[in-house]
Coordinates of C-alpha atoms (C1' of nucleotides) in Angstrom, one line a residue:
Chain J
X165 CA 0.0 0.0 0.0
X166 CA 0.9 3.4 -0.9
X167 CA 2.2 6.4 1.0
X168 CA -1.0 8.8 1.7
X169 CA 0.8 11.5 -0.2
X170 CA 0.5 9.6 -3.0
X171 CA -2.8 10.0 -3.7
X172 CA -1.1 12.8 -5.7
X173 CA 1.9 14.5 -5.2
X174 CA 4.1 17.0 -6.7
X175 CA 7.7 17.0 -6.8
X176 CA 10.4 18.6 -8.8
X177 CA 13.6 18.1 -10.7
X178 CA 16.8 19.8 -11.6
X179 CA 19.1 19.4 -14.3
X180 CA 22.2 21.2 -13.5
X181 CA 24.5 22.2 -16.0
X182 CA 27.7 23.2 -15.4
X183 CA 31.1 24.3 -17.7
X184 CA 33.8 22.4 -16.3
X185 CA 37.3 21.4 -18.3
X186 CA 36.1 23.2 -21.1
X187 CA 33.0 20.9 -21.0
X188 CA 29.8 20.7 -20.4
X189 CA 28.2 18.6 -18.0
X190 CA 25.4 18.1 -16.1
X191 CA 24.7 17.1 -12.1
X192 CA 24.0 13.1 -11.5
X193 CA 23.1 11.6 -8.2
X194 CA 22.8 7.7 -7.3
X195 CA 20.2 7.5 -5.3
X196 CA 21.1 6.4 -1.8
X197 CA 17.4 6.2 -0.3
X198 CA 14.3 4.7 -2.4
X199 CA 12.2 4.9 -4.5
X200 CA 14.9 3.5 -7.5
X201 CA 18.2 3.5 -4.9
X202 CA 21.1 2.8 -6.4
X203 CA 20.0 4.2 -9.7
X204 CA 21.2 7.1 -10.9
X205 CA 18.9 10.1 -11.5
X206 CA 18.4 13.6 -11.5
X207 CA 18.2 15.7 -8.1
X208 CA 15.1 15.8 -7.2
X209 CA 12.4 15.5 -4.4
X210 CA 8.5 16.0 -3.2
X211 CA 7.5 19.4 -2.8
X212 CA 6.6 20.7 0.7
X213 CA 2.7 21.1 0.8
X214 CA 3.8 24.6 2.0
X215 CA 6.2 25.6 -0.3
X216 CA 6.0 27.6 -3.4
X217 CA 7.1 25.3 -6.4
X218 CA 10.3 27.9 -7.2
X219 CA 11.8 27.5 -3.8
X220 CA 11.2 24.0 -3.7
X221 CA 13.5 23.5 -6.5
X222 CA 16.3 25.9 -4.7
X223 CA 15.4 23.6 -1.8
X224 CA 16.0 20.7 -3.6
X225 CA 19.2 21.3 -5.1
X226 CA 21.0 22.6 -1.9
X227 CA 19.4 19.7 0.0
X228 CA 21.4 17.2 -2.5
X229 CA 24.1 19.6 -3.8
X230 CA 24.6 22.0 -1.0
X231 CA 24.2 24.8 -3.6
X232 CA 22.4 27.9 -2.7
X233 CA 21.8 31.0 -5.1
X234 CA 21.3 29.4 -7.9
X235 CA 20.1 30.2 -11.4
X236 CA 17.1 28.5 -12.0
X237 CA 14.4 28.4 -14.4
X238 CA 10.8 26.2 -14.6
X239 CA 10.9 24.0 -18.0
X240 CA 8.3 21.8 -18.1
X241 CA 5.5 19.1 -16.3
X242 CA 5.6 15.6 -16.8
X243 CA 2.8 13.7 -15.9
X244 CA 2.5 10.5 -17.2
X245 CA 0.5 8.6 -14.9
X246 CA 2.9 5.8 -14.2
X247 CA 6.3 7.7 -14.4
X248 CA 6.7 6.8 -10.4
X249 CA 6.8 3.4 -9.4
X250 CA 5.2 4.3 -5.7
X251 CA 2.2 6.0 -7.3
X252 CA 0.7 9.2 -8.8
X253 CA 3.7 11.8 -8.6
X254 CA 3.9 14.7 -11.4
X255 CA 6.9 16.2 -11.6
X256 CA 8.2 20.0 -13.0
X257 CA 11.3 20.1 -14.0
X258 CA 13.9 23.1 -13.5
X259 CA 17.4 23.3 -15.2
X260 CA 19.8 25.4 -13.1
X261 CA 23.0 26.7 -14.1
X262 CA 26.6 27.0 -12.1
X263 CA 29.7 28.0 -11.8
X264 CA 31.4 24.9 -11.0
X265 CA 35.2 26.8 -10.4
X266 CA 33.2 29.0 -7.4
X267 CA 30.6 26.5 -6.2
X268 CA 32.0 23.1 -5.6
X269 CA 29.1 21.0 -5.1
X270 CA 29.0 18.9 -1.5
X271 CA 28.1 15.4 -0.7
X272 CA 25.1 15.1 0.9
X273 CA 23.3 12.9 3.5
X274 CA 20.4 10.8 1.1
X275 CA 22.7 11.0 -1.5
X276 CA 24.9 7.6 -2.1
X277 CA 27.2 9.2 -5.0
X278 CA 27.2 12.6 -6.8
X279 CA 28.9 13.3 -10.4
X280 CA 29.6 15.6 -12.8
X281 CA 28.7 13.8 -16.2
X282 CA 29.9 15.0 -19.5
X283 CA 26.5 16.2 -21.1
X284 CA 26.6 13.7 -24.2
X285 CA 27.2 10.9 -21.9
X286 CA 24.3 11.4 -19.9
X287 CA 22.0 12.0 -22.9
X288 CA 23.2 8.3 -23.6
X289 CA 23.0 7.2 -20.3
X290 CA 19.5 5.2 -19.0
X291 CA 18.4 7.1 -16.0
X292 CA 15.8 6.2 -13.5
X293 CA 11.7 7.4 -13.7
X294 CA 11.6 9.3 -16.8
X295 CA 14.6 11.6 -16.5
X296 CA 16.2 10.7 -19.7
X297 CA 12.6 12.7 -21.4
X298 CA 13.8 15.7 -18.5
X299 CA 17.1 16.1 -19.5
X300 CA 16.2 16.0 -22.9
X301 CA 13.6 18.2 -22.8
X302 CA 16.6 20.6 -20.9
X303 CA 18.9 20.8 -23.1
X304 CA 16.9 21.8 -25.9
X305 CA 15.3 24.7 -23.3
X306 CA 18.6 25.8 -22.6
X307 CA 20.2 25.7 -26.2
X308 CA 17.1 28.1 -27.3
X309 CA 17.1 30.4 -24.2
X310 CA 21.0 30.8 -24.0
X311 CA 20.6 32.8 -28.0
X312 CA 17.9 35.7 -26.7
X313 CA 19.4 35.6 -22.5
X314 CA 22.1 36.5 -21.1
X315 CA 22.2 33.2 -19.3
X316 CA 25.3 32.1 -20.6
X317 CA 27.6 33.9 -18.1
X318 CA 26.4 32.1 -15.2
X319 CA 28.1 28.8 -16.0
X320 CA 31.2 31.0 -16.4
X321 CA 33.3 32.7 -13.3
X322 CA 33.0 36.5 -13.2
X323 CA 35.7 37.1 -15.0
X324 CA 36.7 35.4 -18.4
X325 CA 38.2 35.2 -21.4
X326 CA 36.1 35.8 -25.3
X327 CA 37.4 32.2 -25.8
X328 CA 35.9 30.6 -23.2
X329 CA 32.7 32.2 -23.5
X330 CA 33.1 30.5 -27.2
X331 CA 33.2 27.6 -26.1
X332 CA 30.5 27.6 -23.8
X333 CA 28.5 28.7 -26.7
X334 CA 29.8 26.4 -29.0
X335 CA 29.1 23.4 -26.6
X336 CA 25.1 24.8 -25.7
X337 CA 24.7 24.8 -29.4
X338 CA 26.6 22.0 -30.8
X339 CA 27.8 23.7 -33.6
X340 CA 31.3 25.7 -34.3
X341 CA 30.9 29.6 -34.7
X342 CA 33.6 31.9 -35.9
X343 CA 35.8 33.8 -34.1
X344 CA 35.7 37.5 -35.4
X345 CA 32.2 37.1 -35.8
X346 CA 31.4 36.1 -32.4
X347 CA 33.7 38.9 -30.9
X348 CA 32.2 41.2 -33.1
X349 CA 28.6 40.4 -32.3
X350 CA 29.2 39.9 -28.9
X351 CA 31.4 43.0 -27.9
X352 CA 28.7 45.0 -30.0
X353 CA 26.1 44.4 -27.6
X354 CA 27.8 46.3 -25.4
X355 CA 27.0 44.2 -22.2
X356 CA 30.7 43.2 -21.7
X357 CA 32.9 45.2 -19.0
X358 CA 36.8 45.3 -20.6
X359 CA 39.4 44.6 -17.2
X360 CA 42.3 45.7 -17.4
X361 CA 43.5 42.0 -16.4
X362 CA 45.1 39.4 -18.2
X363 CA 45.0 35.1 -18.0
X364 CA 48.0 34.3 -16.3
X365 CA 50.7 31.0 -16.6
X366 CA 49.9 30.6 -20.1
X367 CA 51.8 29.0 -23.0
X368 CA 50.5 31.4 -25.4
X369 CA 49.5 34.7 -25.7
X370 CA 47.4 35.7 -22.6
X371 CA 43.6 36.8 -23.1
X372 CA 41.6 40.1 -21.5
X373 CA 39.6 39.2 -19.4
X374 CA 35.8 40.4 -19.5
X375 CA 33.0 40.7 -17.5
X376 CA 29.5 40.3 -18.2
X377 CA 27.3 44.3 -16.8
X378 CA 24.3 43.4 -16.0
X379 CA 23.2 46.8 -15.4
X380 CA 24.4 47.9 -19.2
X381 CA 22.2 44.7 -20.1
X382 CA 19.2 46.2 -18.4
X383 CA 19.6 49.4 -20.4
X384 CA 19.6 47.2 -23.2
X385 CA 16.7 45.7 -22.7
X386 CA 14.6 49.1 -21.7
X387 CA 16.0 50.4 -25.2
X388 CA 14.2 47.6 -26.8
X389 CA 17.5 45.8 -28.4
X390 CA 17.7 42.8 -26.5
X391 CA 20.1 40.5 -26.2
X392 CA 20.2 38.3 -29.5
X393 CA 23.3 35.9 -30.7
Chain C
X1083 CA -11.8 21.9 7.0
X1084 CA -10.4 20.9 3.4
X1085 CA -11.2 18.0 1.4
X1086 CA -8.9 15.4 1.6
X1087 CA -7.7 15.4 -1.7
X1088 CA -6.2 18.7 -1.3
X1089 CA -3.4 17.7 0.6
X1090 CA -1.9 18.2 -2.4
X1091 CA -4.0 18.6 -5.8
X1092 CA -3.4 19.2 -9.5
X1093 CA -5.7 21.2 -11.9
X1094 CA -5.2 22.1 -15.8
X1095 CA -6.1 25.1 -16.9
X1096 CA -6.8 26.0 -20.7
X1097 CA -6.4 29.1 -22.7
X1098 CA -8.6 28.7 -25.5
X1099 CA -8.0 31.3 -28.8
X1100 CA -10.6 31.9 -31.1
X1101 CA -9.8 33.7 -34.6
X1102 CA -13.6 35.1 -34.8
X1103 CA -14.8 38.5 -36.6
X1104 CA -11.3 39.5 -37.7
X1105 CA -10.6 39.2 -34.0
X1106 CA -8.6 37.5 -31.7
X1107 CA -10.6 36.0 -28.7
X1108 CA -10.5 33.8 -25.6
X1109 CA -13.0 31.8 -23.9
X1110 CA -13.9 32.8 -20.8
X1111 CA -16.5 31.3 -18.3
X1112 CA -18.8 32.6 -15.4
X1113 CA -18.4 30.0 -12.8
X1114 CA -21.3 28.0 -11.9
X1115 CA -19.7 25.6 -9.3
X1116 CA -17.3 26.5 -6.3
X1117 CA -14.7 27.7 -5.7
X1118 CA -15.1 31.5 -6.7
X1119 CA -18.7 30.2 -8.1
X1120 CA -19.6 33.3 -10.0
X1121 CA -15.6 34.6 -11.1
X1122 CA -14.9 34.5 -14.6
X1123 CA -12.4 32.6 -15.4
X1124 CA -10.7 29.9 -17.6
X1125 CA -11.9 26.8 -18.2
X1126 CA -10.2 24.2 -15.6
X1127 CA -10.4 21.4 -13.3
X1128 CA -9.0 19.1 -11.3
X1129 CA -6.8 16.4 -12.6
X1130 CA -7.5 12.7 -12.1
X1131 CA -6.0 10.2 -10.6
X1132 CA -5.1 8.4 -13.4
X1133 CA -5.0 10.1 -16.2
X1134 CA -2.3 12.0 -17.7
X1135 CA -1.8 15.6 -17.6
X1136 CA -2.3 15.9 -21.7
X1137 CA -5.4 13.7 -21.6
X1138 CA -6.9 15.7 -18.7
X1139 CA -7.0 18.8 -21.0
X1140 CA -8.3 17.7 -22.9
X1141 CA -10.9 16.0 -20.9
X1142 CA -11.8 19.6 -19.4
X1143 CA -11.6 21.4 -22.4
X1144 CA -14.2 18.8 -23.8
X1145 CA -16.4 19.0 -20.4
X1146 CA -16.6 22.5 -20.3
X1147 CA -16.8 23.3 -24.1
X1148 CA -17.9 20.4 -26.0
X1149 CA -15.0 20.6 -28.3
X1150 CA -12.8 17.6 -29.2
X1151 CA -10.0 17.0 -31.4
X1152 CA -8.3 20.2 -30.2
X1153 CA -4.6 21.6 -30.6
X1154 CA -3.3 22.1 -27.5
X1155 CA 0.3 22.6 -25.8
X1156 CA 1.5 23.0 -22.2
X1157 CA 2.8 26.5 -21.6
X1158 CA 3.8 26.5 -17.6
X1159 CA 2.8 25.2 -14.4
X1160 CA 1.9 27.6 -11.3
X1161 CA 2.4 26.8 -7.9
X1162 CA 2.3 29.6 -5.5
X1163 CA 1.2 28.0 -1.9
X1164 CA -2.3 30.6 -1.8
X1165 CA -3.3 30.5 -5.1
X1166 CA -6.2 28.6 -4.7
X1167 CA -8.7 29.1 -1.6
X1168 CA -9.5 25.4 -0.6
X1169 CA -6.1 24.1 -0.3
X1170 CA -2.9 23.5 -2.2
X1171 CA -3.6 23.1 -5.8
X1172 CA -1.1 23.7 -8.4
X1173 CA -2.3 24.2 -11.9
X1174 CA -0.5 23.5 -15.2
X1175 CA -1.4 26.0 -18.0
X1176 CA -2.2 25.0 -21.5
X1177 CA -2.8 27.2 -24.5
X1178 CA -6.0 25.6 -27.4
X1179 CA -6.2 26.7 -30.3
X1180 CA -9.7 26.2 -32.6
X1181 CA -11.4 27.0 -35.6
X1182 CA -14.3 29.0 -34.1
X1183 CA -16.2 28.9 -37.7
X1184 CA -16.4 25.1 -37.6
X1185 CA -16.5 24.2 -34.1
X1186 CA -19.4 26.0 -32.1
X1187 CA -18.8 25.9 -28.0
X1188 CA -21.7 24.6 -26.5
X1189 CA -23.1 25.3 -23.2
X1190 CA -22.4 23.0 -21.0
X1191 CA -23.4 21.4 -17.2
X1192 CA -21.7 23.3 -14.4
X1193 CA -20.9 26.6 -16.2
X1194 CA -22.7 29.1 -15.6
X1195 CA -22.0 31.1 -19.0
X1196 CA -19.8 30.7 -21.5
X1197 CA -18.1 33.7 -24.0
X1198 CA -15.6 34.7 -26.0
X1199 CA -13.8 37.8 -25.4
X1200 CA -11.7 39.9 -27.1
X1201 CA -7.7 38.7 -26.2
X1202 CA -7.1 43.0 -25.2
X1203 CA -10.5 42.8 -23.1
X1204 CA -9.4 39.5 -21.4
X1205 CA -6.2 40.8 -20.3
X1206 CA -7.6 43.8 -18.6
X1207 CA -10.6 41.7 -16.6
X1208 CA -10.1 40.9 -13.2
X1209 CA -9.9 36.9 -13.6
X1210 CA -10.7 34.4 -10.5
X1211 CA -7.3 32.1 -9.1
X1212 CA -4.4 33.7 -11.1
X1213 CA -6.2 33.6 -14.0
X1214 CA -4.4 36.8 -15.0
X1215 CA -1.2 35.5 -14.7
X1216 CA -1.5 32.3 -16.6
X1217 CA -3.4 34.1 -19.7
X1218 CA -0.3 36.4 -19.7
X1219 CA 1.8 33.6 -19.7
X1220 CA -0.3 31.7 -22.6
X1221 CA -0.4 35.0 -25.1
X1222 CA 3.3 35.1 -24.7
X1223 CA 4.4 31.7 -25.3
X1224 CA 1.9 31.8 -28.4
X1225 CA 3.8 34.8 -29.8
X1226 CA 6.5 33.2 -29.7
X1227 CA 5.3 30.0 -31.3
X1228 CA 3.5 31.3 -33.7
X1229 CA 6.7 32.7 -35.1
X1230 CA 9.0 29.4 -35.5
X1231 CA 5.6 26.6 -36.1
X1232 CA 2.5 26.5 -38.1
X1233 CA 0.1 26.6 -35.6
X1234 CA -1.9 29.8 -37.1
X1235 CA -3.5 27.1 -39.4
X1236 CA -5.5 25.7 -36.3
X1237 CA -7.0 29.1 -35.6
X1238 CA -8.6 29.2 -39.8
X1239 CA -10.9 27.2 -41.4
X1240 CA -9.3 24.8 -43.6
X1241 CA -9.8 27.0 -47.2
X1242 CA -8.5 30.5 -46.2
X1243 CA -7.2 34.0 -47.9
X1244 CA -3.8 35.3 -47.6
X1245 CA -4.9 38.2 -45.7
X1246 CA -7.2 36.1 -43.6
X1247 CA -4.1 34.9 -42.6
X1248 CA -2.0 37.9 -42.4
X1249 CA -4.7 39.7 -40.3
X1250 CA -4.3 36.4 -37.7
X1251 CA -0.5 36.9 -37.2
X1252 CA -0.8 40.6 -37.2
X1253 CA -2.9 40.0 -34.2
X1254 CA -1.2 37.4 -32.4
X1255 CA 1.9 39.6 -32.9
X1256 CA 0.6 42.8 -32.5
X1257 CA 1.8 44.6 -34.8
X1258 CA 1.5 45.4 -38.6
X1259 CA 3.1 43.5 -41.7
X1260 CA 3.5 44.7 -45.2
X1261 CA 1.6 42.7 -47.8
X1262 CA 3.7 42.3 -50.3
X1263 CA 6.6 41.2 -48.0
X1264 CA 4.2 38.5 -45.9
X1265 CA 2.9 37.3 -49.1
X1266 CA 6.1 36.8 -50.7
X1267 CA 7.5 34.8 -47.1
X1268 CA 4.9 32.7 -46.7
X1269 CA 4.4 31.1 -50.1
X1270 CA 8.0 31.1 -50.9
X1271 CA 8.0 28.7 -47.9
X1272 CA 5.8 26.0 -50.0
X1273 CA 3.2 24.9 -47.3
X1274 CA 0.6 26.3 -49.0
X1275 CA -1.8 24.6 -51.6
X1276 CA -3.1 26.9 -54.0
X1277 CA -6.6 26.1 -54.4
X1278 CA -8.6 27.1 -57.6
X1279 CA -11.5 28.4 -55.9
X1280 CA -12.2 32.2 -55.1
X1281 CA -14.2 34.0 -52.2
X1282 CA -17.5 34.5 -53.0
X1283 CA -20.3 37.5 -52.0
X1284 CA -17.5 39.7 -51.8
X1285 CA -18.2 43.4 -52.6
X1286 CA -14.8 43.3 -54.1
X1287 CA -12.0 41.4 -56.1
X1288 CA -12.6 37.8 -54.4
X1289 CA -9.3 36.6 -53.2
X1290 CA -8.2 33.3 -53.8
X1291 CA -8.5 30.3 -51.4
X1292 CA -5.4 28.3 -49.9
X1293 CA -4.9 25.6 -47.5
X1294 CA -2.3 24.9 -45.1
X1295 CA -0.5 21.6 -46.8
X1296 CA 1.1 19.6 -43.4
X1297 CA 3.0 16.7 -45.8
X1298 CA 5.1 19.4 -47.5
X1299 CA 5.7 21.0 -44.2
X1300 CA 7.2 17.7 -42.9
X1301 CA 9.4 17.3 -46.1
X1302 CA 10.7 21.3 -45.3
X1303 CA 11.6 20.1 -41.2
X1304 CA 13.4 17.0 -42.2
X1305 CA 15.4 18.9 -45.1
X1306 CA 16.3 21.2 -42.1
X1307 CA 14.5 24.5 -43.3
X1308 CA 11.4 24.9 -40.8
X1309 CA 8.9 27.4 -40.6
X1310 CA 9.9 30.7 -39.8
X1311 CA 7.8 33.9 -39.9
Chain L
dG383 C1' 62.8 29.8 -32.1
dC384 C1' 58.8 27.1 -31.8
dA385 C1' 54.2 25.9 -30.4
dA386 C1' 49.8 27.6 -29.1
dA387 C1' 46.1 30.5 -28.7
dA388 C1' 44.9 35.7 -28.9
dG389 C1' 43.6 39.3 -31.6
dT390 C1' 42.0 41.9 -35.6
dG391 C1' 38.9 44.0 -40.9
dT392 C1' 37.2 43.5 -45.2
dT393 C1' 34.4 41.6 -48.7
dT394 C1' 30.4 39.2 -50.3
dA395 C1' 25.8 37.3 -50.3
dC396 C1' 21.3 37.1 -48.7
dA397 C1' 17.3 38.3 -46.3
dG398 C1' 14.5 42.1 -44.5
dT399 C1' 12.3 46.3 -45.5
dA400 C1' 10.0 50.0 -47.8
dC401 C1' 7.1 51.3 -51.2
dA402 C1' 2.5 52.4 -55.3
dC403 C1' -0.3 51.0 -58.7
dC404 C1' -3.8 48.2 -61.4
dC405 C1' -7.6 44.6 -61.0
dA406 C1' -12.0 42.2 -60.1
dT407 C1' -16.2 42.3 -58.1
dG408 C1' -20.9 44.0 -55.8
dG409 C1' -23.9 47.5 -55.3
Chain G
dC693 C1' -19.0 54.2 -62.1
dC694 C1' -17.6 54.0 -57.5
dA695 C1' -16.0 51.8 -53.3
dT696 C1' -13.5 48.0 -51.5
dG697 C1' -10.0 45.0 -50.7
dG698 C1' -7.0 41.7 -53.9
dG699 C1' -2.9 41.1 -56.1
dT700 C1' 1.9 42.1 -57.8
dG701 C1' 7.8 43.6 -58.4
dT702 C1' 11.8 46.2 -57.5
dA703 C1' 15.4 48.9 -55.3
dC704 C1' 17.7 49.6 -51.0
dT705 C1' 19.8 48.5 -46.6
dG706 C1' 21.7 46.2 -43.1
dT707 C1' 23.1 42.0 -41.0
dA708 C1' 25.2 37.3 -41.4
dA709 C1' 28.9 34.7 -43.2
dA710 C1' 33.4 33.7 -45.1
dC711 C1' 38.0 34.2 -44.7
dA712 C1' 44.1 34.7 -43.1
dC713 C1' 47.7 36.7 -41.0
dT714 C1' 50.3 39.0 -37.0
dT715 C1' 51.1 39.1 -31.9
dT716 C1' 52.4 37.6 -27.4
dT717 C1' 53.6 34.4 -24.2
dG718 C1' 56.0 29.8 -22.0
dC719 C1' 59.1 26.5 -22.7

DNA sequence: GCAAAAGTGTTTACAGTACACCCATGG
DNA sequence: CCATGGGTGTACTGTAAACACTTTTGC
């Protein structure tokens, strides 16, 4: 016999993306308590009857991450009736993006092993419930937002190089961009602070380093130009 | 004392658009059962059991509205703790979209009245729940869609004029196209049969008639070209 | 001095935009 | 014959895309 909760809950879960060796991955955890231990799965847990669905997901993450301020967003609902094996349980799923450099993430009590998995692998990789349809569903939200929001430079630390930011671009979109014309696009927006600050220990040439002003962005946005790469 | 199903609930709620005397229109209703008995509102209930989310809109649409067989997509789910007065009920929003010509809303039990109103009206009426905030949230996300999929079709009957059409994404969009330029886009995009029949009882020119052509739009997405307005 | 990535402009092609007149019908 | 919306083409403009070489550092 079922939980009374079950009758129908709610809970939520998190993909977490983070930029990490010049790849991007997201958060994994084997689940150390059940429903589906030992499985590996996205964070995620049952929402607080008392708890508005947005801070249930910060919740959530910090609870099995130790992460606080996060950037998150709300995605989608699944709610296939028999996507939990302990009964009727809908889920909405967030993906949330980090800085991995500034905010190592924590083991946690509940939690038997936590990982950072290349992105690509995961996609490949059969995850419990239906969080292979989440992730999915994800990583397409994230490679159409990241082109009209300036959602990019969380996954980066506050200062960084035009390269990197590349990169990052060039891995959320699959698909190789050009140099001068991202530069150019990029530093024409206008939403980049130049530092007077170069990489350091390098076997090349060292890169500025930029900023992202989010306060020029604002301006931006009143102005009606938006952000747009 | 609440119900004991709203430990912790889930409703749908729909945004029906209408394309209805070179208008664009949503379906509102004057509650005839509790809660907010009386409010207008959108159409919405609670969520079975077991019965998946998708299915349930469509369920409600049907029971409140009589109308089957309609397009419909999820658009977000809200989840503030006191949005709804008996308890804690999340609601997941879903935009409709019908052919108001050919599919007459009936009347139906437990609705008090039913009615169209115009999309500008709607947005200025003091809705029941956060009725207000989820039909915000629906004429957004169908901006947006409307741009990048060929979901304006399910708003026309299935022979239509070029500026029958034009008027429809001029409203969705708010805001004026040139003829020639929208002509010139949208049949250079090949999804449109031309049909060798004419208006008729016009007091002027009788435009021809086209219809939206799904099979060649599934030849332009898997050649990689997509709709794009 | 060599390897490795940083940094920098110009040209070309295509898509978006602006714009004005004749046509077919009903009344 | 007049009013009404239908239908059509061209020139211009601005943004996207392609492309190669010099610079600075560590080793």
């Amino acid at each position: 016999m079922q939980n009374e909760i079950f009758k129908s809950a709610f809970s939520v879960d998190c993909v977490l993306f983070g930029f990490d060796e010049g790849e991007l991955k997201i958060l994994l955890i084997k689940r150390g308590q059940p429903p589906m231990k030992g499985s590996l799965a996205l964070p995620g847990e049952l929402v607080f009857p008392e708890e508005d669905l947005d801070d249930a997901a910060h919740r959530v993450l910090e609870q099995l991450t130790g992460l606080t301020d996060i950037y998150m967003e709300q995605v989608y609902t699944f709610g296939k009736v028999d996507r939990h094996p302990d009964g009727r349980v809908i889920t909405i799923a967030y993906y949330a993006l980090v800085n991995t450099k500034d905010h190592p993430v924590k083991e946690m009590p509940g939690v038997e092993e936590i990982r950072w998995a290349p992105l690509k692998d995961a996609l490949k990789t059969k995850l419990g419930f239906d969080h292979n349809d989440i992730l999915e569903a994800c990583a397409e939200k994230l490679k159409r937002r990241v082109r009209t929001a300036p959602i990019g430079f969380e996954l980066l630390p506050e200062k960084f190089t035009l390269s990197e930011l590349q990169t990052l671009y060039e891995l959320i979109l699959d698909k190789e961009l050009d140099k001068r014309n991202f530069r150019k696009k990029i530093l024409g927006m206008g939403v980049l602070n130049v530092l007077n600050e170069k990489q350091k220990g390098v076997a090349h040439r060292p890169a500025n380093l930029y900023s992202f002003d989010i306060e020029r962005y604002k301006r931006l946005v009143i102005d009606g130009s938006g952000f747009e790469l």
